[in-house]
Amino acid sequence: MTGLPDFSQPPVVEVACGVKFRKVPELHGIRLAPLYEMWKSELPVIEEQPTLPSIETGPAGSSPKIRVDFPSLRQTRYWFQSERGNDLVQLQPDRLIVNWRSCGNGENYPRFEYVLNHLSRRVTDLSGFVEENFRSKLEFLHVELSYINSLRVGESDKWDLREIFHTWPDFAKHHLGRPANSQMTFDFPIESARTGRDFFLRASIEPGVASDETPGTFLTMTAQGRPSSTSAEGALDSIKEAHDHLVRSFAEITTEAAHERWGKRS
C-alpha cells in the first residue's frame, strides 16, 4: 500500500512484532549461551519468564483461540533487554518477539522500519543458530504485530473519547453520567495473498496502566494470522502488509481533531 498516514507525534507507547515457529525443544537453558553472546552487546540484560500460551487460529474471519499449555519445568521464555529497557527480545522454544517500549525517558517511537529491521536481524540470527547447532530449519506458522497507543493518562487529561473516535457514544444525557471505565473491541478479517490465511485485525479500546503506574485509556491494535509461506521472507512480508492495515485503520477510526493533536502530516 502507498500513501500511508503519517504522524509526527503518534501516541504509540509499545510495539510488539513477532513470529511463531514449529517448536524447537532445544531452545532453552545453557544451549542458548552462544546466542546470548551474539546479542549481549545490544541486549545485555537477561530475565526468565513463563512461556506464552499457544495460539490456535480458527476458521477464516474468526478470532484466534488461546490454548493454555502447562509447560515442563525446562520450558522458559527468555527476555533479552537493552540497558534502558526500550528494546526487548522474547524467545521461547516456539516464539520470537521483539518489542519497542517507551520507558518514560523521553524517547520517541523510532518507527516501524526500526522494529521490523530488529525482528529481521533476530530471525536471521536465530535461523542460523538453529541450523548450525540443531540441524533444523525454522518453519514459521504465525505472525503478529501489535501497537499500544496511549489515549489519555491520569485525572488531569480530560480529553473525551468522543473527540478521538468517530462512533464513540455521547454519555452527556445518561442519568449516571460518564462511565468510570470504557471498553470496546472490533475485529476485521483480512483477506490477502500477502498476509496469508486466517488473518484478522483487532482494535481494542480499554482502560490500563501507564509505565509510571498511572491509570489511563489505551487503544491496542493487533494484526495476526498465518503468513503467506512458512519461510522467513513470507513471514516478514505478511508483517509488512499487516502494518499497512494497522496504520490505515488507526487513521480511519480516529477523528481529525485527534489527528491534529498527533501531528498528522499525510
XYZ file of N, CA, C and O in Angstrom, residues 41-144:
416
model
N 25.873 -7.415 23.351
C 26.362 -6.046 23.201
C 25.204 -5.056 23.099
O 25.299 -3.915 23.546
N 24.095 -5.500 22.505
C 22.904 -4.661 22.393
C 21.870 -4.986 23.456
O 21.085 -4.113 23.860
N 21.835 -6.236 23.901
C 20.802 -6.714 24.822
C 21.468 -7.434 25.999
O 21.385 -8.656 26.124
N 22.121 -6.692 26.882
C 22.915 -7.329 27.938
C 22.114 -7.881 29.111
O 22.613 -8.713 29.866
N 20.866 -7.419 29.279
C 20.073 -7.812 30.447
C 19.191 -8.995 30.078
O 18.411 -8.931 29.124
N 19.284 -10.074 30.828
C 18.504 -11.278 30.526
C 17.666 -11.669 31.742
O 18.128 -11.587 32.881
N 16.411 -12.047 31.486
C 15.489 -12.482 32.529
C 14.756 -13.732 32.063
O 14.672 -13.998 30.860
N 14.210 -14.465 33.006
C 13.385 -15.625 32.692
C 11.933 -15.312 33.022
O 11.627 -14.714 34.056
N 11.039 -15.731 32.110
C 9.609 -15.505 32.263
C 8.869 -16.789 31.910
O 9.412 -17.665 31.219
N 7.604 -16.949 32.358
C 6.804 -18.101 31.921
C 6.576 -18.054 30.415
O 6.528 -16.975 29.818
N 6.421 -19.216 29.804
C 6.160 -19.254 28.363
C 4.794 -18.673 28.046
O 3.860 -18.727 28.854
N 4.659 -18.104 26.846
C 3.385 -17.591 26.380
C 2.488 -18.753 25.959
O 2.978 -19.800 25.521
N 1.162 -18.595 26.050
C 0.255 -19.671 25.635
C 0.285 -19.886 24.136
O 0.669 -18.992 23.375
N -0.136 -21.078 23.726
C -0.183 -21.395 22.296
C -1.326 -20.650 21.634
O -2.300 -20.251 22.268
N -1.204 -20.453 20.325
C -2.233 -19.787 19.534
C -2.818 -20.795 18.566
O -2.099 -21.452 17.831
N -4.141 -20.906 18.564
C -4.827 -21.749 17.584
C -5.691 -20.854 16.715
O -6.584 -20.174 17.199
N -5.412 -20.823 15.431
C -6.175 -19.983 14.522
C -7.436 -20.700 14.092
O -7.404 -21.852 13.675
N -8.581 -20.013 14.191
C -9.856 -20.599 13.840
C -10.165 -20.443 12.373
O -9.294 -20.105 11.563
N -11.431 -20.653 11.970
C -11.828 -20.500 10.579
C -11.614 -19.078 10.096
O -11.504 -18.144 10.894
N -11.533 -18.911 8.794
C -11.301 -17.588 8.216
C -12.330 -16.598 8.737
O -13.523 -16.868 8.762
N -11.844 -15.434 9.155
C -12.729 -14.394 9.647
C -13.016 -14.473 11.122
O -13.630 -13.582 11.690
N -12.599 -15.530 11.787
C -12.862 -15.655 13.221
C -11.629 -15.259 14.010
O -10.530 -15.154 13.478
N -11.800 -15.026 15.296
C -10.696 -14.669 16.169
C -9.928 -15.923 16.555
O -10.478 -17.017 16.568
N -8.638 -15.770 16.904
C -7.871 -16.950 17.296
C -8.282 -17.450 18.660
O -8.805 -16.705 19.486
N -8.074 -18.727 18.888
C -8.336 -19.308 20.193
C -7.009 -19.490 20.919
O -6.014 -19.840 20.316
N -7.038 -19.246 22.198
C -5.845 -19.414 23.009
C -5.927 -20.754 23.738
O -6.890 -21.039 24.440
N -4.926 -21.589 23.531
C -4.858 -22.865 24.240
C -3.756 -22.755 25.287
O -2.599 -22.473 24.961
N -4.116 -22.969 26.540
C -3.148 -22.871 27.620
C -2.493 -24.230 27.821
O -3.158 -25.215 28.140
N -1.178 -24.287 27.591
C -0.415 -25.500 27.831
C 0.299 -25.366 29.171
O 0.724 -24.284 29.564
N 0.454 -26.482 29.858
C 1.221 -26.484 31.089
C 2.632 -26.936 30.751
O 2.875 -28.121 30.525
N 3.577 -25.960 30.647
C 4.919 -26.309 30.187
C 5.689 -27.120 31.207
O 5.416 -27.082 32.403
N 6.679 -27.849 30.712
C 7.572 -28.553 31.613
C 8.464 -27.533 32.295
O 8.554 -26.383 31.900
N 9.166 -27.958 33.335
C 9.972 -27.038 34.122
C 11.076 -26.401 33.293
O 11.528 -25.314 33.596
N 11.514 -27.070 32.249
C 12.625 -26.521 31.475
C 12.180 -25.579 30.372
O 12.995 -24.984 29.706
N 10.867 -25.429 30.156
C 10.388 -24.524 29.133
C 10.271 -23.125 29.726
O 9.486 -22.877 30.637
N 11.035 -22.210 29.200
C 11.108 -20.858 29.729
C 11.125 -19.868 28.582
O 11.642 -20.140 27.507
N 10.524 -18.710 28.828
C 10.634 -17.594 27.887
C 11.742 -16.678 28.401
O 11.731 -16.263 29.552
N 12.687 -16.377 27.516
C 13.825 -15.547 27.911
C 13.635 -14.131 27.382
O 13.278 -13.933 26.216
N 13.891 -13.163 28.248
C 13.900 -11.760 27.871
C 15.340 -11.303 27.723
O 16.129 -11.408 28.661
N 15.671 -10.774 26.547
C 16.961 -10.142 26.306
C 16.674 -8.645 26.135
O 16.007 -8.247 25.171
N 17.180 -7.814 27.050
C 16.813 -6.406 27.072
C 18.021 -5.486 26.928
O 19.121 -5.817 27.360
N 17.761 -4.315 26.330
C 18.774 -3.266 26.311
C 18.904 -2.678 27.711
O 18.041 -2.876 28.566
N 19.964 -1.941 27.933
C 20.205 -1.391 29.269
C 19.093 -0.452 29.704
O 18.692 -0.446 30.872
N 18.574 0.359 28.789
C 17.499 1.293 29.141
C 16.134 0.617 29.166
O 15.174 1.185 29.687
N 16.031 -0.561 28.582
C 14.779 -1.294 28.608
C 13.849 -1.015 27.453
O 12.782 -1.635 27.359
N 14.214 -0.107 26.537
C 13.334 0.195 25.412
C 13.222 -0.971 24.437
O 12.146 -1.245 23.898
N 14.350 -1.636 24.189
C 14.367 -2.758 23.247
C 14.341 -4.081 24.006
O 15.088 -4.262 24.983
N 13.487 -4.978 23.547
C 13.315 -6.271 24.199
C 13.162 -7.347 23.131
O 12.443 -7.160 22.145
N 13.844 -8.478 23.334
C 13.642 -9.664 22.511
C 13.150 -10.775 23.425
O 13.761 -11.060 24.464
N 12.037 -11.399 23.051
C 11.476 -12.517 23.812
C 11.657 -13.797 23.001
O 11.299 -13.835 21.823
N 12.183 -14.817 23.640
C 12.449 -16.074 22.950
C 12.013 -17.245 23.809
O 12.343 -17.333 24.995
N 11.245 -18.140 23.217
C 10.900 -19.420 23.828
C 10.950 -20.477 22.723
O 11.161 -20.132 21.552
N 10.790 -21.757 23.035
C 11.004 -22.796 22.016
C 10.144 -22.707 20.761
O 10.463 -23.342 19.755
N 9.063 -21.896 20.792
C 8.239 -21.778 19.586
C 7.880 -20.331 19.246
O 7.000 -20.084 18.432
N 8.579 -19.367 19.839
C 8.178 -17.975 19.630
C 9.374 -17.036 19.695
O 10.267 -17.203 20.533
N 9.382 -16.030 18.815
C 10.370 -14.957 18.838
C 9.623 -13.648 18.646
O 8.908 -13.471 17.660
N 9.782 -12.730 19.595
C 9.080 -11.456 19.567
C 10.071 -10.346 19.882
O 10.884 -10.487 20.800
N 9.996 -9.245 19.145
C 10.759 -8.057 19.507
C 9.772 -6.970 19.922
O 8.697 -6.834 19.337
N 10.138 -6.229 20.944
C 9.317 -5.130 21.441
C 10.129 -3.846 21.464
O 11.320 -3.867 21.794
N 9.461 -2.757 21.121
C 9.968 -1.439 21.479
C 9.013 -0.867 22.506
O 7.782 -0.918 22.334
N 9.554 -0.330 23.608
C 8.718 0.171 24.692
C 9.177 1.566 25.107
O 10.377 1.816 25.240
N 8.201 2.439 25.306
C 8.507 3.743 25.887
C 8.670 3.555 27.388
O 7.762 3.063 28.067
N 9.824 3.907 27.895
C 10.112 3.692 29.313
C 10.117 4.994 30.107
O 10.724 5.083 31.183
N 9.455 6.016 29.566
C 9.348 7.270 30.282
C 10.611 8.098 30.287
O 10.781 8.988 31.117
N 11.521 7.816 29.340
C 12.777 8.570 29.291
C 12.804 9.591 28.158
O 13.854 10.091 27.779
N 11.615 9.887 27.611
C 11.522 10.916 26.585
C 11.853 10.460 25.181
O 11.835 11.269 24.255
N 12.139 9.184 24.990
C 12.491 8.688 23.657
C 11.242 8.515 22.807
O 10.251 7.932 23.257
N 11.261 9.025 21.587
C 10.132 8.912 20.680
C 10.126 7.553 19.993
O 11.169 6.910 19.828
N 8.946 7.139 19.565
C 8.811 5.889 18.820
C 9.686 5.941 17.568
O 9.542 6.849 16.749
N 10.594 4.977 17.385
C 11.549 5.048 16.269
C 11.008 4.548 14.931
O 11.780 4.383 13.991
N 9.719 4.280 14.842
C 9.037 3.906 13.604
C 9.157 2.418 13.274
O 10.020 1.700 13.744
N 8.208 1.996 12.407
C 8.048 0.585 12.095
C 9.292 -0.016 11.474
O 9.632 -1.181 11.730
N 9.977 0.734 10.619
C 11.166 0.198 9.956
C 12.202 -0.264 10.985
O 12.897 -1.268 10.777
N 12.324 0.466 12.060
C 13.258 0.100 13.122
C 12.859 -1.239 13.753
O 13.699 -2.132 13.940
N 11.574 -1.379 14.070
C 11.085 -2.607 14.713
C 11.201 -3.791 13.761
O 11.648 -4.881 14.143
N 10.800 -3.599 12.497
C 10.870 -4.695 11.525
C 12.309 -5.115 11.292
O 12.607 -6.321 11.200
N 13.211 -4.156 11.186
C 14.615 -4.489 10.993
C 15.168 -5.256 12.188
O 15.959 -6.200 12.027
N 14.732 -4.860 13.376
C 15.169 -5.574 14.575
C 14.699 -7.032 14.534
O 15.468 -7.959 14.797
N 13.424 -7.238 14.180
C 12.917 -8.608 14.084
C 13.660 -9.382 13.007
O 14.049 -10.548 13.219
N 13.876 -8.774 11.846
C 14.551 -9.452 10.746
C 15.942 -9.916 11.158
O 16.357 -11.044 10.844
N 16.673 -9.059 11.863
C 18.022 -9.424 12.320
C 17.977 -10.601 13.288
O 18.785 -11.529 13.199
N 17.027 -10.578 14.210
C 16.943 -11.667 15.197
C 16.473 -12.970 14.542
O 16.916 -14.056 14.925
N 15.586 -12.877 13.564
C 15.155 -14.070 12.832
C 16.348 -14.684 12.096
O 16.542 -15.913 12.111
N 17.157 -13.840 11.460
C 18.348 -14.333 10.760
C 19.320 -14.997 11.733
O 19.836 -16.091 11.472
N 19.559 -14.335 12.870
C 20.452 -14.903 13.885
C 19.937 -16.253 14.383
O 20.691 -17.234 14.473
N 18.650 -16.283 14.726
C 18.080 -17.496 15.295
C 18.050 -18.621 14.266
O 18.355 -19.780 14.598
N 17.693 -18.301 13.031
C 17.653 -19.330 11.987
C 19.026 -19.960 11.796
O 19.162 -21.185 11.714
N 20.068 -19.121 11.716
C 21.423 -19.643 11.565
C 21.863 -20.449 12.773
O 22.509 -21.497 12.625
N 21.491 -19.985 13.958
C 21.851 -20.683 15.191
C 21.206 -22.074 15.242
O 21.861 -23.074 15.579
N 19.926 -22.155 14.886
C 19.201 -23.435 14.925
C 19.755 -24.393 13.877
O 19.946 -25.590 14.144
N 20.037 -23.896 12.683
C 20.567 -24.766 11.635
C 21.952 -25.296 11.993
O 22.255 -26.477 11.783
N 22.793 -24.439 12.534
C 24.161 -24.833 12.850
C 24.231 -25.774 14.043
O 25.005 -26.753 14.026
N 23.417 -25.534 15.061
C 23.537 -26.288 16.305
C 22.591 -27.473 16.409
O 22.916 -28.457 17.082
N 21.432 -27.390 15.760
C 20.435 -28.448 15.933
C 20.023 -29.093 14.616
O 19.101 -29.913 14.587
N 20.698 -28.713 13.524
C 20.438 -29.294 12.207
C 18.946 -29.245 11.860
O 18.365 -30.195 11.370
N 18.355 -28.097 12.159
C 16.921 -27.921 11.927
C 16.688 -26.587 11.240
O 17.537 -25.686 11.300
N 15.553 -26.449 10.565
C 15.213 -25.211 9.876
C 13.908 -24.677 10.432
O 12.930 -25.422 10.573
N 13.897 -23.389 10.765
C 12.694 -22.797 11.335
C 11.569 -22.755 10.304
O 11.773 -22.367 9.150
N 10.385 -23.154 10.742
C 9.188 -23.131 9.899
C 8.184 -22.191 10.561
O 7.651 -22.488 11.627
N 7.919 -21.068 9.937
C 7.115 -20.014 10.540
C 5.629 -20.259 10.291
O 5.190 -20.387 9.141
N 4.849 -20.297 11.384
C 3.453 -20.699 11.320
C 2.476 -19.569 11.607
O 1.293 -19.681 11.270
N 2.932 -18.508 12.256
C 2.020 -17.453 12.698
C 2.817 -16.171 12.886
O 3.967 -16.208 13.325
N 2.217 -15.044 12.533
C 2.871 -13.745 12.753
C 1.899 -12.823 13.480
O 0.675 -12.993 13.404
N 2.461 -11.842 14.170
C 1.619 -10.920 14.934
C 2.324 -9.570 15.061
O 3.529 -9.503 15.292
